[in-house]
Tab-separated table of C-alpha atoms and ligand atoms in Angstrom:
chain	number	residue	atom	x	y	z
A	271	UNK	CA	0.003	-0.051	0.060
A	272	UNK	CA	1.261	3.606	-0.785
A	273	UNK	CA	1.440	5.432	2.423
A	274	UNK	CA	1.925	8.818	0.831
A	275	UNK	CA	-1.460	10.846	0.776
A	276	UNK	CA	-3.778	11.615	-2.171
A	277	UNK	CA	-3.167	15.329	-2.490
A	278	UNK	CA	-5.785	17.711	-3.928
A	279	UNK	CA	-4.442	21.234	-4.646
A	280	UNK	CA	-7.478	23.751	-4.209
A	281	UNK	CA	-10.203	23.873	-1.641
A	282	UNK	CA	-13.036	25.098	-4.036
A	283	UNK	CA	-16.075	23.270	-5.075
A	284	UNK	CA	-13.947	20.943	-7.210
A	285	UNK	CA	-11.479	20.090	-4.547
A	286	UNK	CA	-14.007	19.588	-1.544
A	287	UNK	CA	-16.649	17.824	-3.798
A	288	UNK	CA	-13.877	15.281	-4.794
A	289	UNK	CA	-12.762	14.857	-1.190
A	290	UNK	CA	-16.396	14.151	-0.072
A	291	UNK	CA	-16.716	11.665	-2.877
A	292	UNK	CA	-13.432	10.079	-2.054
A	293	UNK	CA	-14.392	9.565	1.562
A	294	UNK	CA	-17.584	7.885	0.721
A	295	UNK	CA	-15.500	5.268	-1.063
A	296	UNK	CA	-12.353	5.180	1.179
A	297	UNK	CA	-12.507	6.250	4.879
A	298	UNK	CA	-8.959	5.420	5.818
A	299	UNK	CA	-6.302	6.443	3.285
A	300	UNK	CA	-4.327	9.632	3.921
A	301	UNK	CA	-5.928	12.647	2.165
A	302	UNK	CA	-4.427	16.202	2.024
A	303	UNK	CA	-5.915	19.342	0.631
A	304	UNK	CA	-3.724	22.493	0.102
A	305	UNK	CA	-5.231	25.908	-0.600
A	306	UNK	CA	-3.920	29.329	-0.907
A	307	UNK	CA	-6.970	30.634	0.761
A	308	UNK	CA	-8.714	30.100	4.203
A	309	UNK	CA	-9.838	26.798	3.159
A	310	UNK	CA	-13.371	27.336	4.327
A	311	UNK	CA	-16.252	25.712	2.395
A	312	UNK	CA	-18.806	28.085	0.683
A	313	UNK	CA	-20.896	27.917	-2.426
A	314	UNK	CA	-19.466	30.161	-5.164
A	315	UNK	CA	-22.667	30.472	-7.063
A	316	UNK	CA	-24.309	32.240	-4.013
A	317	UNK	CA	-21.695	35.103	-4.479
A	318	UNK	CA	-23.745	36.613	-7.460
A	319	UNK	CA	-27.076	36.514	-5.531
A	320	UNK	CA	-26.044	37.352	-2.167
A	321	UNK	CA	-26.176	41.194	-2.273
A	322	UNK	CA	-30.023	41.425	-2.553
A	323	UNK	CA	-30.178	39.046	0.400
A	324	UNK	CA	-27.606	41.376	2.326
A	325	UNK	CA	-25.418	38.344	3.122
A	326	UNK	CA	-22.236	38.770	4.914
A	327	UNK	CA	-19.023	36.902	4.434
A	328	UNK	CA	-19.557	35.005	7.539
A	329	UNK	CA	-23.237	34.221	6.489
A	330	UNK	CA	-21.751	32.657	3.169
A	331	UNK	CA	-19.247	30.632	4.881
A	332	UNK	CA	-20.755	27.175	5.532
A	333	UNK	CA	-17.787	25.496	7.313
A	334	UNK	CA	-14.350	26.501	8.431
A	335	UNK	CA	-11.131	24.573	7.393
A	336	UNK	CA	-11.073	22.975	10.675
A	337	UNK	CA	-14.639	21.772	10.383
A	338	UNK	CA	-13.876	20.433	6.940
A	339	UNK	CA	-10.794	18.656	8.127
A	340	UNK	CA	-12.744	16.975	10.873
A	341	UNK	CA	-15.512	16.026	8.395
A	342	UNK	CA	-13.190	14.737	5.693
A	343	UNK	CA	-10.706	13.185	8.022
A	344	UNK	CA	-8.175	15.072	5.986
A	345	UNK	CA	-5.235	17.237	6.574
A	346	UNK	CA	-5.986	20.712	5.267
A	347	UNK	CA	-2.990	23.074	4.745
A	348	UNK	CA	-4.419	26.635	4.338
A	349	UNK	CA	-2.756	29.933	3.182
A	350	UNK	CA	-0.278	27.841	1.208
A	351	UNK	CA	0.672	28.485	-2.263
A	352	UNK	CA	1.977	25.257	-4.220
A	353	UNK	CA	4.830	26.685	-6.320
A	354	UNK	CA	6.078	23.549	-8.183
A	355	UNK	CA	5.458	19.849	-8.787
A	356	UNK	CA	8.136	17.336	-9.508
A	357	UNK	CA	6.239	14.595	-11.270
A	358	UNK	CA	9.172	12.035	-11.337
A	359	UNK	CA	9.632	12.340	-7.535
A	360	UNK	CA	5.943	12.656	-6.726
A	361	UNK	CA	6.524	15.603	-4.731
A	362	UNK	CA	5.260	19.294	-4.740
A	363	UNK	CA	6.768	22.256	-2.958
A	364	UNK	CA	4.820	24.684	-0.886
A	365	UNK	CA	5.942	27.599	1.481
A	366	UNK	CA	9.410	26.105	0.720
A	367	UNK	CA	8.450	22.803	2.312
A	368	UNK	CA	8.471	19.501	0.143
A	369	UNK	CA	5.582	17.255	0.315
A	370	UNK	CA	4.976	13.856	-1.193
A	371	UNK	CA	1.987	12.475	-2.910
A	372	UNK	CA	0.622	9.176	-4.213
A	373	UNK	CA	-1.786	10.630	-6.612
A	374	UNK	CA	-2.153	14.368	-7.216
A	375	UNK	CA	-5.303	16.297	-8.212
A	376	UNK	CA	-5.160	19.864	-9.637
A	377	UNK	CA	-8.413	21.632	-8.775
A	378	UNK	CA	-6.743	25.140	-8.758
A	379	UNK	CA	-9.691	27.002	-10.417
A	380	UNK	CA	-9.497	30.060	-12.761
A	381	UNK	CA	-8.523	33.514	-12.604
A	382	UNK	CA	-10.706	36.615	-13.470
A	383	UNK	CA	-9.519	38.049	-16.928
A	384	UNK	CA	-8.003	41.527	-16.169
A	385	UNK	CA	-8.918	44.122	-18.891
A	386	UNK	CA	-6.290	46.442	-19.956
A	387	UNK	CA	-7.438	49.749	-18.650
A	388	UNK	CA	-5.464	52.943	-18.739
A	389	UNK	CA	-5.852	55.539	-15.995
A	390	UNK	CA	-5.010	56.005	-12.175
A	391	UNK	CA	-8.157	54.104	-11.089
A	392	UNK	CA	-7.439	50.900	-13.110
A	393	UNK	CA	-6.384	49.411	-9.882
A	394	UNK	CA	-9.629	50.252	-8.339
A	395	UNK	CA	-11.655	47.974	-10.579
A	396	UNK	CA	-12.635	44.826	-8.608
A	397	UNK	CA	-13.712	41.437	-9.676
A	398	UNK	CA	-15.545	38.817	-7.499
A	399	UNK	CA	-14.339	35.083	-8.083
A	400	UNK	CA	-14.153	33.918	-4.412
A	401	UNK	CA	-15.382	34.620	-1.044
A	402	UNK	CA	-12.551	37.017	-0.125
A	403	UNK	CA	-13.219	38.947	-3.344
A	404	UNK	CA	-16.832	39.200	-2.296
A	405	UNK	CA	-15.877	40.640	1.159
A	406	UNK	CA	-13.552	43.345	-0.463
A	407	UNK	CA	-16.387	44.383	-3.002
A	408	UNK	CA	-18.897	44.498	-0.290
A	409	UNK	CA	-16.602	46.749	1.676
A	410	UNK	CA	-16.125	48.895	-1.393
A	411	UNK	CA	-19.924	49.548	-2.117
A	412	UNK	CA	-21.089	50.024	1.437
A	413	UNK	CA	-22.856	53.301	1.594
A	414	UNK	CA	-22.382	53.859	-2.186
A	415	UNK	CA	-24.873	53.970	-4.883
A	416	UNK	CA	-23.661	53.782	-8.567
A	417	UNK	CA	-21.918	50.727	-9.824
A	418	UNK	CA	-20.684	49.967	-13.210
A	419	UNK	CA	-20.239	46.335	-14.433
A	420	UNK	CA	-17.704	45.648	-17.189
A	421	UNK	CA	-19.159	42.636	-19.157
A	422	UNK	CA	-22.844	41.318	-19.884
A	423	UNK	CA	-22.117	37.645	-19.707
A	424	UNK	CA	-23.655	35.355	-17.354
A	425	UNK	CA	-21.879	36.527	-14.239
A	426	UNK	CA	-22.142	40.144	-15.239
A	427	UNK	CA	-25.795	39.916	-15.738
A	428	UNK	CA	-26.398	37.985	-12.476
A	429	UNK	CA	-24.355	40.693	-10.455
A	430	UNK	CA	-26.346	43.422	-12.337
A	431	UNK	CA	-29.597	41.840	-11.269
A	432	UNK	CA	-28.431	41.122	-7.718
A	433	UNK	CA	-26.908	44.648	-7.133
A	434	UNK	CA	-30.040	46.413	-8.667
A	435	UNK	CA	-32.130	44.186	-6.320
A	436	UNK	CA	-30.007	45.393	-3.378
A	437	UNK	CA	-30.875	48.882	-4.504
A	438	UNK	CA	-27.909	49.978	-6.432
A	439	UNK	CA	-28.033	51.921	-9.616
A	440	UNK	CA	-26.361	49.765	-12.069
A	441	UNK	CA	-24.887	50.314	-15.644
A	442	UNK	CA	-23.469	47.458	-17.695
A	443	UNK	CA	-20.877	47.959	-20.391
A	444	UNK	CA	-20.170	45.279	-22.967
A	445	UNK	CA	-18.069	45.120	-26.035
A	446	UNK	CA	-20.752	42.871	-27.921
A	447	UNK	CA	-24.149	44.295	-28.864
A	448	UNK	CA	-26.033	41.576	-27.194
A	449	UNK	CA	-26.107	40.420	-23.439
A	450	UNK	CA	-25.144	36.826	-22.833
A	451	UNK	CA	-23.790	36.827	-26.448
A	452	UNK	CA	-22.022	33.574	-26.153
A	453	UNK	CA	-24.998	31.571	-24.838
A	454	UNK	CA	-28.153	33.008	-26.225
A	455	UNK	CA	-29.521	33.662	-29.535
A	456	UNK	CA	-30.270	37.428	-30.246
A	457	UNK	CA	-33.856	37.377	-29.378
A	458	UNK	CA	-33.329	35.771	-26.146
A	459	UNK	CA	-30.579	38.217	-25.451
A	460	UNK	CA	-33.120	41.047	-26.109
A	461	UNK	CA	-35.727	39.438	-23.913
A	462	UNK	CA	-33.182	39.293	-21.012
A	463	UNK	CA	-31.959	42.774	-21.706
A	464	UNK	CA	-35.708	44.189	-21.627
A	465	UNK	CA	-36.285	42.388	-18.438
A	466	UNK	CA	-33.069	43.736	-16.720
A	467	UNK	CA	-33.910	47.291	-18.076
A	468	UNK	CA	-37.330	47.163	-16.673
A	469	UNK	CA	-35.545	46.742	-13.177
A	470	UNK	CA	-33.634	50.043	-13.845
A	471	UNK	CA	-30.326	48.467	-15.179
A	472	UNK	CA	-28.893	50.564	-17.974
A	473	UNK	CA	-26.658	48.950	-20.824
A	474	UNK	CA	-23.897	50.410	-22.950
A	475	UNK	CA	-23.552	47.841	-25.459
A	476	UNK	CA	-21.112	47.639	-28.581
A	477	UNK	CA	-18.287	49.562	-26.582
A	478	UNK	CA	-15.612	49.036	-24.050
A	479	UNK	CA	-14.095	51.094	-21.117
A	480	UNK	CA	-10.636	52.223	-21.878
A	481	UNK	CA	-9.683	54.459	-19.134
A	482	UNK	CA	-10.515	54.574	-15.240
A	483	UNK	CA	-9.610	57.646	-13.393
A	484	UNK	CA	-10.084	58.733	-9.714
A	485	UNK	CA	-12.293	61.831	-9.260
A	486	UNK	CA	-12.361	62.343	-5.374
A	487	UNK	CA	-13.658	59.070	-4.113
A	488	UNK	CA	-15.440	58.330	-7.313
A	489	UNK	CA	-14.372	56.782	-10.639
A	490	UNK	CA	-14.590	58.131	-14.188
A	491	UNK	CA	-14.773	55.860	-17.007
A	492	UNK	CA	-13.846	56.728	-20.661
A	493	UNK	CA	-15.396	54.496	-23.023
A	494	UNK	CA	-14.298	53.694	-26.710
A	495	UNK	CA	-17.383	55.476	-28.079
A	496	UNK	CA	-16.274	58.632	-26.398
A	497	UNK	CA	-18.797	58.665	-23.606
A	498	UNK	CA	-17.759	59.244	-19.952
A	499	UNK	CA	-19.459	57.736	-17.102
A	500	UNK	CA	-18.823	58.210	-13.246
A	501	UNK	CA	-19.490	55.672	-10.649
A	502	UNK	CA	-18.881	54.795	-7.115
A	503	UNK	CA	-17.481	51.364	-7.781
A	504	UNK	CA	-16.490	49.348	-11.046
A	505	UNK	CA	-16.888	45.488	-11.073
A	506	UNK	CA	-15.138	43.548	-13.918
A	507	UNK	CA	-16.893	40.397	-15.095
A	508	UNK	CA	-14.839	39.804	-18.239
A	509	UNK	CA	-14.517	36.003	-17.873
A	510	UNK	CA	-12.112	33.499	-16.400
A	511	UNK	CA	-8.983	32.043	-17.553
A	512	UNK	CA	-8.111	28.508	-16.115
A	513	UNK	CA	-5.030	28.547	-13.785
A	514	UNK	CA	-2.431	26.552	-15.814
A	515	UNK	CA	0.830	27.866	-15.158
A	516	UNK	CA	1.807	25.605	-12.152
A	517	UNK	CA	0.877	22.489	-14.458
A	518	UNK	CA	2.618	23.871	-17.391
A	519	UNK	CA	5.854	24.421	-15.487
A	520	UNK	CA	5.551	20.754	-14.365
A	521	UNK	CA	5.311	19.372	-18.022
A	522	UNK	CA	1.622	18.698	-17.957
A	523	UNK	CA	-0.099	19.414	-21.254
A	524	UNK	CA	-2.056	22.749	-21.315
A	525	UNK	CA	-4.031	24.215	-23.965
A	526	UNK	CA	-6.939	26.730	-22.616
A	527	UNK	CA	-7.033	24.545	-19.483
A	528	UNK	CA	-5.077	21.650	-18.217
A	529	UNK	CA	-5.702	19.008	-20.677
A	530	UNK	CA	-7.278	15.737	-19.363
A	531	UNK	CA	-8.647	12.603	-20.720
A	532	UNK	CA	-12.064	10.827	-20.017
A	533	UNK	CA	-10.677	9.589	-16.733
A	534	UNK	CA	-9.705	13.173	-15.772
A	535	UNK	CA	-6.092	12.171	-15.874
A	536	UNK	CA	-3.430	14.606	-17.384
A	537	UNK	CA	-0.716	13.396	-19.755
A	538	UNK	CA	1.376	12.549	-16.611
A	539	UNK	CA	0.884	9.370	-14.569
A	540	UNK	CA	-0.881	9.973	-11.131
A	541	UNK	CA	-1.879	13.756	-11.885
A	542	UNK	CA	-5.349	14.625	-12.626
A	543	UNK	CA	-7.344	17.932	-13.022
A	544	UNK	CA	-10.904	18.809	-12.158
A	545	UNK	CA	-13.035	22.019	-12.157
A	546	UNK	CA	-12.544	25.515	-13.747
A	547	UNK	CA	-8.783	24.738	-14.429
A	548	UNK	CA	-9.477	21.472	-16.506
A	549	UNK	CA	-10.061	21.152	-20.260
A	550	UNK	CA	-11.707	17.927	-21.624
A	551	UNK	CA	-12.403	17.223	-25.173
A	552	UNK	CA	-11.301	20.765	-26.064
A	553	UNK	CA	-13.791	22.313	-23.604
A	554	UNK	CA	-13.500	24.229	-20.302
A	555	UNK	CA	-16.745	23.852	-18.492
A	556	UNK	CA	-16.680	26.281	-15.549
A	557	UNK	CA	-19.965	25.185	-13.875
A	558	UNK	CA	-21.030	23.231	-10.707
A	559	UNK	CA	-22.702	20.199	-12.585
A	560	UNK	CA	-19.571	19.060	-14.560
A	561	UNK	CA	-17.597	19.108	-11.312
A	562	UNK	CA	-20.189	16.852	-9.460
A	563	UNK	CA	-20.094	14.283	-12.274
A	564	UNK	CA	-16.422	14.623	-12.508
A	565	UNK	CA	-15.796	14.343	-9.005
A	566	UNK	CA	-17.870	10.975	-8.453
A	567	UNK	CA	-15.869	9.466	-11.457
A	568	UNK	CA	-12.530	10.497	-10.289
A	569	UNK	CA	-13.150	9.384	-6.686
A	570	UNK	CA	-13.798	5.953	-8.027
A	571	UNK	CA	-10.711	6.086	-10.183
A	572	UNK	CA	-8.638	7.111	-7.351
A	573	UNK	CA	-9.949	4.310	-5.045
A	574	UNK	CA	-8.980	1.604	-7.581
A	575	UNK	CA	-12.025	1.515	-9.931
A	576	UNK	CA	-10.934	3.291	-13.081
A	577	UNK	CA	-14.158	5.326	-14.289
A	578	UNK	CA	-14.661	7.482	-17.384
A	579	UNK	CA	-16.798	10.526	-16.716
A	580	UNK	CA	-20.058	10.435	-18.644
A	581	UNK	CA	-21.613	13.791	-18.704
A	582	UNK	CA	-25.346	13.995	-19.214
A	583	UNK	CA	-26.931	17.241	-20.721
A	584	UNK	CA	-26.283	19.925	-17.896
A	585	UNK	CA	-28.668	22.832	-18.206
A	586	UNK	CA	-27.292	26.201	-17.022
A	587	UNK	CA	-29.603	28.210	-14.869
A	588	UNK	CA	-29.063	32.005	-15.034
A	589	UNK	CA	-29.681	33.382	-11.461
A	590	UNK	CA	-31.541	36.448	-12.808
A	591	UNK	CA	-34.885	36.273	-10.730
A	592	UNK	CA	-36.521	38.823	-13.079
A	593	UNK	CA	-35.685	36.843	-16.030
A	594	UNK	CA	-35.346	33.233	-15.227
A	595	UNK	CA	-33.405	31.544	-17.895
A	596	UNK	CA	-32.284	27.953	-18.515
A	597	UNK	CA	-29.925	27.157	-21.242
A	598	UNK	CA	-28.507	23.894	-22.830
A	599	UNK	CA	-26.122	25.541	-25.315
A	600	UNK	CA	-25.510	23.512	-28.564
A	601	UNK	CA	-21.909	22.278	-29.070
A	602	UNK	CA	-19.901	25.031	-30.763
A	603	UNK	CA	-19.876	24.849	-34.664
A	604	UNK	CA	-22.662	22.397	-34.617
A	605	UNK	CA	-24.883	22.698	-37.865
A	606	UNK	CA	-28.514	23.662	-37.145
A	607	UNK	CA	-30.725	26.675	-36.505
A	608	UNK	CA	-32.884	28.348	-33.941
A	609	UNK	CA	-36.605	28.600	-33.879
A	610	UNK	CA	-37.911	31.124	-31.438
A	611	UNK	CA	-41.353	31.419	-29.922
A	612	UNK	CA	-42.265	34.448	-27.956
A	613	UNK	CA	-44.961	34.163	-25.309
A	614	UNK	CA	-46.504	37.132	-23.388
A	615	UNK	CA	-44.513	36.266	-20.323
A	616	UNK	CA	-41.519	34.081	-21.774
A	617	UNK	CA	-39.471	32.979	-24.753
A	618	UNK	CA	-38.641	29.428	-25.895
A	619	UNK	CA	-35.760	29.028	-28.469
A	620	UNK	CA	-35.117	25.461	-29.816
A	621	UNK	CA	-31.759	24.644	-31.599
A	622	UNK	CA	-32.480	21.768	-34.023
A	623	UNK	CA	-30.011	19.932	-36.471
A	624	UNK	CA	-30.601	19.481	-40.128
A	625	UNK	CA	-32.609	16.313	-39.344
A	626	UNK	CA	-34.886	18.056	-36.758
A	627	UNK	CA	-33.061	16.682	-33.846
A	628	UNK	CA	-33.192	18.852	-30.756
A	629	UNK	CA	-29.556	19.869	-30.102
A	630	UNK	CA	-29.979	22.662	-27.417
A	631	UNK	CA	-32.459	25.169	-26.109
A	632	UNK	CA	-33.103	28.394	-24.170
A	633	UNK	CA	-36.290	28.866	-21.990
A	634	UNK	CA	-36.895	32.198	-20.358
A	635	UNK	CA	-39.548	33.485	-17.974
A	636	UNK	CA	-42.767	31.437	-18.006
A	637	UNK	CA	-41.366	29.096	-20.613
A	638	UNK	CA	-38.751	27.758	-17.912
A	639	UNK	CA	-41.596	25.329	-17.094
A	640	UNK	CA	-40.570	23.438	-20.126
A	641	UNK	CA	-36.974	22.867	-19.165
A	642	UNK	CA	-37.363	19.235	-18.010
A	643	UNK	CA	-39.447	18.044	-20.968
A	644	UNK	CA	-36.977	19.730	-23.349
A	645	UNK	CA	-33.911	18.198	-21.546
A	646	UNK	CA	-35.576	14.723	-22.009
A	647	UNK	CA	-36.106	15.496	-25.722
A	648	UNK	CA	-32.428	16.019	-26.382
A	649	UNK	CA	-30.472	13.371	-28.058
A	650	UNK	CA	-27.578	11.552	-26.416
A	651	UNK	CA	-24.851	14.184	-25.287
B	41	FAD	C1	-19.947	34.716	-9.121
B	41	FAD	C2	-20.042	33.369	-9.775
B	41	FAD	C3	-21.224	32.803	-9.822
B	41	FAD	C4	-21.504	31.513	-10.407
B	41	FAD	N1	-22.545	30.799	-10.473
B	41	FAD	C5	-22.751	29.707	-10.981
B	41	FAD	C6	-24.106	28.961	-11.073
B	41	FAD	O1	-25.138	29.550	-10.734
B	41	FAD	N2	-24.044	27.713	-11.400
B	41	FAD	C7	-22.842	26.983	-11.947
B	41	FAD	O2	-23.051	25.941	-12.449
B	41	FAD	N3	-21.766	27.543	-11.758
B	41	FAD	C8	-21.574	28.801	-11.251
B	41	FAD	N4	-20.412	29.504	-11.147
B	41	FAD	C9	-19.123	28.582	-11.637
B	41	FAD	C10	-18.739	27.842	-10.497
B	41	FAD	O3	-19.006	28.520	-9.204
B	41	FAD	C11	-17.390	27.243	-10.532
B	41	FAD	O4	-17.244	26.422	-11.661
B	41	FAD	C12	-16.836	26.485	-9.292
B	41	FAD	O5	-17.011	27.067	-8.223
B	41	FAD	C13	-15.272	26.275	-9.688
B	41	FAD	O6	-14.901	25.518	-8.571
B	41	FAD	P1	-13.282	25.162	-8.617
B	41	FAD	O7	-12.883	24.392	-7.358
B	41	FAD	O8	-12.875	24.564	-9.909
B	41	FAD	O9	-12.397	26.527	-8.547
B	41	FAD	P2	-12.229	27.559	-7.285
B	41	FAD	O10	-13.386	27.578	-6.440
B	41	FAD	O11	-11.846	28.805	-7.813
B	41	FAD	O12	-11.218	26.949	-6.295
B	41	FAD	C14	-9.849	26.907	-6.682
B	41	FAD	C15	-9.013	26.757	-5.297
B	41	FAD	O13	-7.469	26.430	-5.793
B	41	FAD	C16	-6.859	27.094	-4.917
B	41	FAD	N5	-5.484	27.389	-5.616
B	41	FAD	C17	-5.222	27.908	-6.717
B	41	FAD	N6	-3.891	27.990	-7.024
B	41	FAD	C18	-3.266	27.148	-5.922
B	41	FAD	C19	-1.920	27.013	-5.764
B	41	FAD	N7	-0.926	27.186	-6.588
B	41	FAD	N8	-1.659	26.295	-4.537
B	41	FAD	C20	-2.736	26.099	-3.712
B	41	FAD	N9	-3.922	26.348	-3.823
B	41	FAD	C21	-4.111	26.923	-5.101
B	41	FAD	C22	-7.563	28.377	-4.591
B	41	FAD	O14	-7.257	29.017	-3.320
B	41	FAD	C23	-8.932	27.886	-4.306
B	41	FAD	O15	-9.130	27.223	-3.164
B	41	FAD	C24	-20.222	30.661	-10.681
B	41	FAD	C25	-19.041	31.404	-10.602
B	41	FAD	C26	-18.974	32.618	-10.082
B	41	FAD	C27	-17.583	33.350	-10.085
């Protein structure tokens, strides 16, 4: 028996879901979780609908690292940055210490994409990708009123809706001319935009912020279209980039994310990747459901029962209460077309292939009642 522990780098949803699944199958083997952060367990999706509910950081923290260590019978090393991996020796380095592993799982997440902005206020632009970020942003907008969000993707729209729900005045700036442009057909984007506008959210589409300057304790943004906007705070929601540098330096194959096979194994023996940092079949899937399915399969693999991940259709729910939206996006570059049905209180968009097979859909408002029926109609993933 290998007495070195299974080591998981990262204490986010991927790291902790895997640890829980692992413990269901193996109550004894040594398990170590290493994290640069506090190591407490929280639900990241809650961060973009917590302002309207006035949730504090403490209210969002479900369990401390010590409680997680107890529950998982695991060693949890917090505030520790893994700086290198030596695959030949099955060792890693953190805080100038060397640790050994039997199997290693990289669940290191993704970094928010930093926009290149000019001006002496560029460093005041914040993003929210973890609980500490949420605390910082909450402190920055305490007692303030006007907020600009950079990006009208899923996270940008959710924060816009949540902050408007909390009483803030919100403007969203987006380079594309449509909200949720990578996930929705144009009519569904318009439906979402109208619903959010009805809540008081203003959109500046088809332009970008170029410069952010401090004006007293406020910020002035200069846009590419020449407009200038003032705000109390600016939140960037410009997307995420998988954290790959640690893996790359260790000789692990990296494209957009850390490349894994159907068993979530990298090109190197005994090293796996799961969550926002991983790329399988050319796709990074930065959502909870792929983590759940991946964690179950990887736990089986790590406990001696090699198991390939089989992903079912995984609908994405957009947490905009004024415009409930569920999406199963068609695979990129799939042949087919959208057909749209608009109802008084909703919209349904079906993406069908040349032979009529349903390959994806969007349901909004009252049409979300159809999500289970449509998911069942989809062909095999
Ligand atoms: C605001 C927001 C709302 C979302 N809402 C939804 C939703 O409604 N539905 C949905 O499906 N998905 C949603 N998502 C996406 C979902 O939350 C993520 O896919 C998921 O939480 C990613 O988990 P992870 O463990 O891969 O990454 P993370 O949670 O980012 O964890 C990464 C961990 O790795 C650690 N780490 C990184 N580098 C090192 C290192 N070198 N050494 C040691 N530790 C390291 C970090 O400290 C951290 O603990 C949302 C995301 C955001 C930001």
